[in-house]
Short mmCIF file of C-alpha atoms in Angstrom, two decimals:
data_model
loop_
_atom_site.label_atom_id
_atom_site.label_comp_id
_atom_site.label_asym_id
_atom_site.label_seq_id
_atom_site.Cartn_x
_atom_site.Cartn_y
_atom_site.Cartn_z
CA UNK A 5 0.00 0.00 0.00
CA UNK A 6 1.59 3.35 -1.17
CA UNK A 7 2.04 5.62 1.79
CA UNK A 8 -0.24 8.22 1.23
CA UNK A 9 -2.80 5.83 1.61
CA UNK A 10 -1.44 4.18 4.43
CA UNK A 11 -1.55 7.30 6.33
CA UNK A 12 -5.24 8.37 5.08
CA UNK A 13 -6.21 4.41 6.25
CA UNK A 14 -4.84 5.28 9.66
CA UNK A 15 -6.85 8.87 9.56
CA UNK A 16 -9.95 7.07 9.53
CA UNK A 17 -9.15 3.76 11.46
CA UNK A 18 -8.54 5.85 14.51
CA UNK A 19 -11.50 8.46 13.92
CA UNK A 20 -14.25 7.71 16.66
CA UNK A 21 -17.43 5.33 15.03
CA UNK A 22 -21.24 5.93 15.82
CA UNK A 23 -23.35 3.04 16.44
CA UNK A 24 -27.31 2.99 17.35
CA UNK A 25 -28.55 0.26 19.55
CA UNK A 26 -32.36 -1.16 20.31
CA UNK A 27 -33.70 -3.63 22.36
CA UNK A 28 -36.41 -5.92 22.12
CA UNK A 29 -37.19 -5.83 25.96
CA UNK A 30 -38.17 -2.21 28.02
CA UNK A 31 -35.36 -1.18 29.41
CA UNK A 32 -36.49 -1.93 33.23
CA UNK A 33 -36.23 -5.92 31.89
CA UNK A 34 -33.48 -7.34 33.53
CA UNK A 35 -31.88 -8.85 30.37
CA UNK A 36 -32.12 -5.25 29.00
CA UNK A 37 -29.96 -4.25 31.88
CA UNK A 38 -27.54 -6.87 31.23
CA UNK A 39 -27.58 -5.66 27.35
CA UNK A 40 -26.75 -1.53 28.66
CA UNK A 41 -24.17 -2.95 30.96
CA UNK A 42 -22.23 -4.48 27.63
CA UNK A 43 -23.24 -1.54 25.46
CA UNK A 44 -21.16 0.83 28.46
CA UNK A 45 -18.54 -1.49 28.64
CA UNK A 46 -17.80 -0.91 24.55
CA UNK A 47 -18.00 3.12 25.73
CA UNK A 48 -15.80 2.69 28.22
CA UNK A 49 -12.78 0.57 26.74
CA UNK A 50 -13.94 2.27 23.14
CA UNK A 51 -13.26 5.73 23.37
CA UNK A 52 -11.67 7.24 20.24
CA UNK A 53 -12.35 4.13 18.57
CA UNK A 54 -16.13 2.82 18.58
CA UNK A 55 -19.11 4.46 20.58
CA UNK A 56 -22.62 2.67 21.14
CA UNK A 57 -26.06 5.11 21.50
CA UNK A 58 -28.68 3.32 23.32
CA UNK A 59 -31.81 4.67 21.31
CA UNK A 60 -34.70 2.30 22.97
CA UNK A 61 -36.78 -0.53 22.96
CA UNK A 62 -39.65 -1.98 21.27
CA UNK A 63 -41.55 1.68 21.58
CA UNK A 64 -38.85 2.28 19.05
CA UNK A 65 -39.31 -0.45 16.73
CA UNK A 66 -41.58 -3.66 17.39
CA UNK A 67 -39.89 -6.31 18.72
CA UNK A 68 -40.87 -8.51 15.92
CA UNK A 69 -39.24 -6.33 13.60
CA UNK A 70 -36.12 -5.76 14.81
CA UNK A 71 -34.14 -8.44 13.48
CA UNK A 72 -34.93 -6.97 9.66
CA UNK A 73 -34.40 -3.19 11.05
CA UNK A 74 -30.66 -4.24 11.40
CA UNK A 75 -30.72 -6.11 8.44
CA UNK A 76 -31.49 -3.24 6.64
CA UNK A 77 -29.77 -0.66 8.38
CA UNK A 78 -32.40 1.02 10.28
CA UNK A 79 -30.56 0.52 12.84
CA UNK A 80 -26.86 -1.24 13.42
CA UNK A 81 -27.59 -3.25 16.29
CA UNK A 82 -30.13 -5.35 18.80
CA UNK A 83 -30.50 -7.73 20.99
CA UNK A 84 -33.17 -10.50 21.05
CA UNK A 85 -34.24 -14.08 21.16
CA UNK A 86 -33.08 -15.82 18.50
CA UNK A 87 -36.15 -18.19 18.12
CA UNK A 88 -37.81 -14.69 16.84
CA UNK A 89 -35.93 -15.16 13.31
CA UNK A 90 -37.48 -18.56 13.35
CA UNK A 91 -39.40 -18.46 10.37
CA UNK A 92 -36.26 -17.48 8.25
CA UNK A 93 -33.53 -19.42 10.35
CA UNK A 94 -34.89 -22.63 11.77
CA UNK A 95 -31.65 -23.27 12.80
CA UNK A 96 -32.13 -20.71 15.63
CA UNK A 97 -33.79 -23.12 17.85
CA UNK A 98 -30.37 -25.32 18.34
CA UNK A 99 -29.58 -22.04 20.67
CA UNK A 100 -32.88 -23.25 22.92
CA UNK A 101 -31.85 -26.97 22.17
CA UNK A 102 -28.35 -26.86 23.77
CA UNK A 103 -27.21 -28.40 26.65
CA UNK A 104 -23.25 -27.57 26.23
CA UNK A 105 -21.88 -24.41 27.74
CA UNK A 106 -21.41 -21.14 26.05
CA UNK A 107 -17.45 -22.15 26.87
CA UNK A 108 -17.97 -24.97 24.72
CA UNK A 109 -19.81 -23.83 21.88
CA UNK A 110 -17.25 -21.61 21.60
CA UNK A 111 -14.28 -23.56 21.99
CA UNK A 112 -15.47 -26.58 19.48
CA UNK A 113 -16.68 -24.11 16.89
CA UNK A 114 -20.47 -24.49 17.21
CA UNK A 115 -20.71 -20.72 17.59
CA UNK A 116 -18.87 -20.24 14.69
CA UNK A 117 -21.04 -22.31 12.78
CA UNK A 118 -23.78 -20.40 14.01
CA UNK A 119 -22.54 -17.06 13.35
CA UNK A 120 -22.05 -18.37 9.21
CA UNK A 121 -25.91 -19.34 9.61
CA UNK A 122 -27.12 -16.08 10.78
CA UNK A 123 -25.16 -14.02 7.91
CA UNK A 124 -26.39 -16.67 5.15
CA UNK A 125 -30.45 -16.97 6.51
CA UNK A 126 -30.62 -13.60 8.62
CA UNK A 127 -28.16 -11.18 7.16
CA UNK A 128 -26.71 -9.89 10.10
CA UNK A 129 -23.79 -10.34 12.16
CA UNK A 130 -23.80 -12.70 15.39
CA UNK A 131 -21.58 -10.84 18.15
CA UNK A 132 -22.43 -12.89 21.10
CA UNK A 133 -24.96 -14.15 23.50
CA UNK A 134 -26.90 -12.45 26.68
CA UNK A 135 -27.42 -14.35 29.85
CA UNK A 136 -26.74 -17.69 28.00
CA UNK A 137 -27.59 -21.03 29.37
CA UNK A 138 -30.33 -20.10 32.04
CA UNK A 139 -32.73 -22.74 32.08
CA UNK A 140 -36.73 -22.47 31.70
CA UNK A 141 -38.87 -23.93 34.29
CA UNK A 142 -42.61 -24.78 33.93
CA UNK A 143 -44.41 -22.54 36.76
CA UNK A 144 -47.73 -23.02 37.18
CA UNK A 145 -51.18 -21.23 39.01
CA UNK A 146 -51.73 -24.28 40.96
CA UNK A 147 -50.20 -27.62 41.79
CA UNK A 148 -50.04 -30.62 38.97
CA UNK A 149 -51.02 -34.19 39.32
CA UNK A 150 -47.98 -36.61 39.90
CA UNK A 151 -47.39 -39.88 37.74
CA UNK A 152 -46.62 -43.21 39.40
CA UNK A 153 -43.12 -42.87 37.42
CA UNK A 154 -42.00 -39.61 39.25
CA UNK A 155 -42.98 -37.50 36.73
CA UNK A 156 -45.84 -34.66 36.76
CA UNK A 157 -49.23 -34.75 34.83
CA UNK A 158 -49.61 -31.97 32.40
CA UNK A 159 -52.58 -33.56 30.48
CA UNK A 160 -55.60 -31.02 29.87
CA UNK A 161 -53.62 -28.00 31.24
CA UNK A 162 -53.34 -24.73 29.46
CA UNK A 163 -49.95 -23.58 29.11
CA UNK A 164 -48.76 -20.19 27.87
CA UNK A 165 -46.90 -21.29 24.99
CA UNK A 166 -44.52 -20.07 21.61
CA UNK A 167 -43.47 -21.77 18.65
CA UNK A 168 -41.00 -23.21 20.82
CA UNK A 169 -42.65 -24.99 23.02
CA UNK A 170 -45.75 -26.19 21.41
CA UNK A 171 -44.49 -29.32 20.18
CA UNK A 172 -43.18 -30.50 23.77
CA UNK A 173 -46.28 -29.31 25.66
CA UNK A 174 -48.75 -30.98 22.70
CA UNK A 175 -46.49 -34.31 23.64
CA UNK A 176 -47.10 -33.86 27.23
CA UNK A 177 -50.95 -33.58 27.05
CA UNK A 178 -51.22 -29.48 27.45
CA UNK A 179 -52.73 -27.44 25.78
CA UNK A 180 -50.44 -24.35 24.39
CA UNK A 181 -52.40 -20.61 24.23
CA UNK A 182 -49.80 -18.56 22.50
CA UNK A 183 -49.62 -14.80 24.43
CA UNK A 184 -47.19 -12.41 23.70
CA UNK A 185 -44.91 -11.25 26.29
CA UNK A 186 -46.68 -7.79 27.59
CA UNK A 187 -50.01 -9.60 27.85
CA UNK A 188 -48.82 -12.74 30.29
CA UNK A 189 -49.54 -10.74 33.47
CA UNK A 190 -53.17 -9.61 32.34
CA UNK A 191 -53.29 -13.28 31.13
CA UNK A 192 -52.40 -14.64 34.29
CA UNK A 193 -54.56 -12.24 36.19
CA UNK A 194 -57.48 -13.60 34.05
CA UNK A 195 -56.49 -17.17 34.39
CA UNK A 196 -56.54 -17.35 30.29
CA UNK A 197 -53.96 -19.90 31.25
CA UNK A 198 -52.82 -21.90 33.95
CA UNK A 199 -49.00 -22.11 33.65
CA UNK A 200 -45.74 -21.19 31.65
CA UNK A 201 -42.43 -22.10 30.77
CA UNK A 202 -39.86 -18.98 31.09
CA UNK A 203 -37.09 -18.15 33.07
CA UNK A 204 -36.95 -17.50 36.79
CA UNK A 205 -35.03 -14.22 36.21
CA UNK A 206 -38.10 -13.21 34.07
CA UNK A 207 -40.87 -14.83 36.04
CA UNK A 208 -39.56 -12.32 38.94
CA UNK A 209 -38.40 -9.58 36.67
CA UNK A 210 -42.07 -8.85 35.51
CA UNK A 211 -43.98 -10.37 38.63
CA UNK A 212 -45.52 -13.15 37.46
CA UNK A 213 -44.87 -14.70 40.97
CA UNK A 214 -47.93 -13.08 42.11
CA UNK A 215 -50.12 -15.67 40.06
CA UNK A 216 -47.44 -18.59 39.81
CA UNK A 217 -46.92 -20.90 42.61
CA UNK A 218 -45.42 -24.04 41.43
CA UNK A 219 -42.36 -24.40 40.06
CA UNK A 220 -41.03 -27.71 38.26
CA UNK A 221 -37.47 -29.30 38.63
CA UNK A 222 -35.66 -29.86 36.75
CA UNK A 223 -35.48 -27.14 34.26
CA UNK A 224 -34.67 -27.14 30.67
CA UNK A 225 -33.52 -25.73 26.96
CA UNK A 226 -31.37 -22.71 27.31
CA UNK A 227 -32.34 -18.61 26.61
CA UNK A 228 -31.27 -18.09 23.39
CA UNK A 229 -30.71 -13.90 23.86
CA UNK A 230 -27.94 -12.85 20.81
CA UNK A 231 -26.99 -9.92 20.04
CA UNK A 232 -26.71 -8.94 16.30
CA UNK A 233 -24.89 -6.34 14.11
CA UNK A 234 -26.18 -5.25 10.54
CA UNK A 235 -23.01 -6.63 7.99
CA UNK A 236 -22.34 -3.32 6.08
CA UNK A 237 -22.26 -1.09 9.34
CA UNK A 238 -19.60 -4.08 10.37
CA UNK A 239 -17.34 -4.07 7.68
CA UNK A 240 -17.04 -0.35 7.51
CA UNK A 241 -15.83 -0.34 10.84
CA UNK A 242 -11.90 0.11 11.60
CA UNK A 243 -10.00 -3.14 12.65
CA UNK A 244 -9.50 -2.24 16.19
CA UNK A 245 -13.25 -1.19 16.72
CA UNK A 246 -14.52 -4.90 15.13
CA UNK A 247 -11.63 -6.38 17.44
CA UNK A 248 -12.86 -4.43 20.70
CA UNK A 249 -16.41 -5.18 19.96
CA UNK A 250 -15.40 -9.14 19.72
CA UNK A 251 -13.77 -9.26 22.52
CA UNK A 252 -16.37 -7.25 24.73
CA UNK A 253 -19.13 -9.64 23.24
CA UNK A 254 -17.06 -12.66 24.31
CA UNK A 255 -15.97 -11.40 27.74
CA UNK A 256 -19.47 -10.32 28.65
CA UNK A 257 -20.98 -13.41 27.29
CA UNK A 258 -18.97 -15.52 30.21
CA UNK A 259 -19.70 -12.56 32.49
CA UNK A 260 -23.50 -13.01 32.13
CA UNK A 261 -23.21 -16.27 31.92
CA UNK A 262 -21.51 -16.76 35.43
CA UNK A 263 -24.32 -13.61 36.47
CA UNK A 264 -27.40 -15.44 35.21
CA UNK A 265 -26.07 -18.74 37.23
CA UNK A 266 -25.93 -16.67 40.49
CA UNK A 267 -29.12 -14.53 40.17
CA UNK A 268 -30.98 -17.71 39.34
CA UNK A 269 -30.15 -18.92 42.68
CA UNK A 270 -30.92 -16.04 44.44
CA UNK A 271 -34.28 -15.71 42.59
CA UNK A 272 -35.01 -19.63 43.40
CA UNK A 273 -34.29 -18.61 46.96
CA UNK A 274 -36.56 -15.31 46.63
CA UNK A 275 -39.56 -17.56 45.06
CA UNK A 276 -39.66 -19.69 47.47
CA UNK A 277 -39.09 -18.01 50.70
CA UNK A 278 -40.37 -14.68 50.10
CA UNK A 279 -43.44 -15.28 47.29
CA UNK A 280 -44.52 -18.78 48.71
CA UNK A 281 -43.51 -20.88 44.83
CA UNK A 282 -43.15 -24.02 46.03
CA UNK A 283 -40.71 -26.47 43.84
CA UNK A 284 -41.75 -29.65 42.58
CA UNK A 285 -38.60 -32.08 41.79
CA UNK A 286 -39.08 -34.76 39.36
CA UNK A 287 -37.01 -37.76 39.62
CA UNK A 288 -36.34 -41.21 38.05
CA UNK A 289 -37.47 -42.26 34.83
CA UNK A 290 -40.31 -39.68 35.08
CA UNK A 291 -37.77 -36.90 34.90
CA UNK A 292 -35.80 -38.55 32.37
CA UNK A 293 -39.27 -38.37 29.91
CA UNK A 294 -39.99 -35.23 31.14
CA UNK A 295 -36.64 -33.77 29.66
CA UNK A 296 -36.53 -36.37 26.57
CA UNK A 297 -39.58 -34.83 25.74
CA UNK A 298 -38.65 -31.15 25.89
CA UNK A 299 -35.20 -31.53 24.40
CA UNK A 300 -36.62 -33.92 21.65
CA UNK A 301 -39.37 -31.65 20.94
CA UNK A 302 -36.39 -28.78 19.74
CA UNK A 303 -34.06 -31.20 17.55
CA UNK A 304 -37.22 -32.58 16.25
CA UNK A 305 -38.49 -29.49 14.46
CA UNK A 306 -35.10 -28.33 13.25
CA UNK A 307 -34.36 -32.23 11.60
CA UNK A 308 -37.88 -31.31 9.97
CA UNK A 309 -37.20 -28.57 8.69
CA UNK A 310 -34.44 -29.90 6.87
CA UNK A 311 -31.75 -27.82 7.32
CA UNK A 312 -28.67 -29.15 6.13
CA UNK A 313 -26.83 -28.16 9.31
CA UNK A 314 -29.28 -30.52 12.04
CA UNK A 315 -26.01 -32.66 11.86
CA UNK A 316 -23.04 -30.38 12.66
CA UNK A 317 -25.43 -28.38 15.36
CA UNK A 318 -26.95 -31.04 17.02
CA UNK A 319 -23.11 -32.69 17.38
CA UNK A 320 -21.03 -29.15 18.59
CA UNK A 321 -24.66 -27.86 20.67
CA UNK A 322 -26.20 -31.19 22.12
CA UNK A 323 -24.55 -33.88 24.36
CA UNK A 324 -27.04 -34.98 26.98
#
């Protein structure tokens, strides 16, 4: 490279780069919290180099939509379940299907793997994941019937359900009523349904507590929160600043990780001394179905969908 333009590149790899960041929670959610505490940690370590605006939530753009707003530029970056690109990337639900670590995924190149399928289905760049690995429980309004195997009845009851989740309630006798997520308290309050599967962080975060008070051991699939990066807003950014955000994404990913772990315990603690959520632990061969069914459920749809990487995920993503 003559020198001229070896000087002009260093001009503008060292001039300070603007990005604008949504979320697909409010920002009093706790996983929104999480997301601001990564977005001030690029500020921090970035200045000079790469600066992140926090613009809002899904009063900015729906929720729904915010996977294609970063696609197309609208804005350069969210955060948000990945089973919401679903319809375009099936393979989204290995993320909910896992049962390695985040560690792991990373270190035997399932992550990388995904990252390929979210530029090739989604068109955007995968940075990292949010609060990875907490487990979903089934809480319900009041307590299930047992099963001589050690396992717990779910036949007949209406569960608060997703795309997710329908296939391994529908196997377990349930009856999934699909709610979004700012209508689940009013639903509760109504009894429109009589139990869900989420995570405790959540359950306590918006106070469904007040309605749910059963909780079901032992818990299963994993959140699947990413955050994403539109891919021309990420190319035209300087070395360092696509180094700095990779290494943020990474370190906070095992940061929240090791958070979500600890605030799950205190939350299981909260639940059931201070809101009266009494656990229900399922054991022998009636836990066993209980989780065949949920984990098969996942792998299921994605082998069905035919995606031609239900192989390579299902081998770096699932070893239970």
């Amino acid at each position: 490279m003559p020198a001229t333009m070896m000087v002009l590149s260093g001009v503008n790899a060292h001039a300070e780069q603007q990005l604008r960041a949504i979320a697909v929670f409010p920002p009093s959610e706790n996983t929104t919290e999480a997301y601001r505490e990564f977005i001030d940690l690029v500020n921090e370590r970035g200045k000079g180099i790469v600066q992140i605006e926090f613009v809002g939530g899904p009063e900015v753009i729906p929720a729904m939509q915010q996977f294609d707003a970063v696609r197309r530029g609208a804005v350069d970056m969210t955060y948000a379940p990945a089973s919401y690109s679903m319809g375009t990337v099936p393979e989204a639900g290995a993320l909910v299907g896992a049962t390695v670590s985040p560690q792991t995924a990373r270190d035997n190149g399932g992550f990388e793997l995904l990252q390929g399928i979210f530029q090739e289905r989604l068109g955007v760049e995968l940075l990292g994941r949010l609060a990875p690995a907490a487990n979903f429980h089934l809480f319900l309004v009041e307590e299930p019937k047992r099963t001589d195997d050690g396992g717990v009845d779910l036949s007949g009851l209406r569960i608060r359900s997703g795309p997710l989740f329908n296939a391994f309630f529908e196997d377990r006798g349930a009856v999934p009523i699909v709610v979004p997520v700012p209508d689940i308290y009013t639903g509760l309050e109504r009894r429109t349904f009589d139990a869900l599967g989420y995570s405790m962080p959540a359950v306590k975060g918006f106070s469904w507590e007040r309605f749910l008070k059963y909780r079901i051991d032992p818990g299963f699939f994993q959140t699947d929160l990413v955050i994403v990066m539109n891919p021309t807003k990420w190319a035209g950014l300087s070395e360092e600043a696509r180094q700095l955000l990779s290494e943020v994404a990474l370190e906070y990913e095992q940061k929240s990780h090791r958070d979500v772990q600890v605030l799950s315990d205190r939350i299981k603690h909260e639940l059931e001394t201070a809101d009266g959520v009494k656990t229900i632990t399922l054991e022998g061969e009636g836990a066993r179905r209980y989780l065949d069914s949920a984990y098969g459920s996942i792998w299921a749809q994605l082998e069905a969908s035919g995606s031609t990487y239900y192989e390579a995920l299902r081998a770096k993503l699932y070893d239970r």
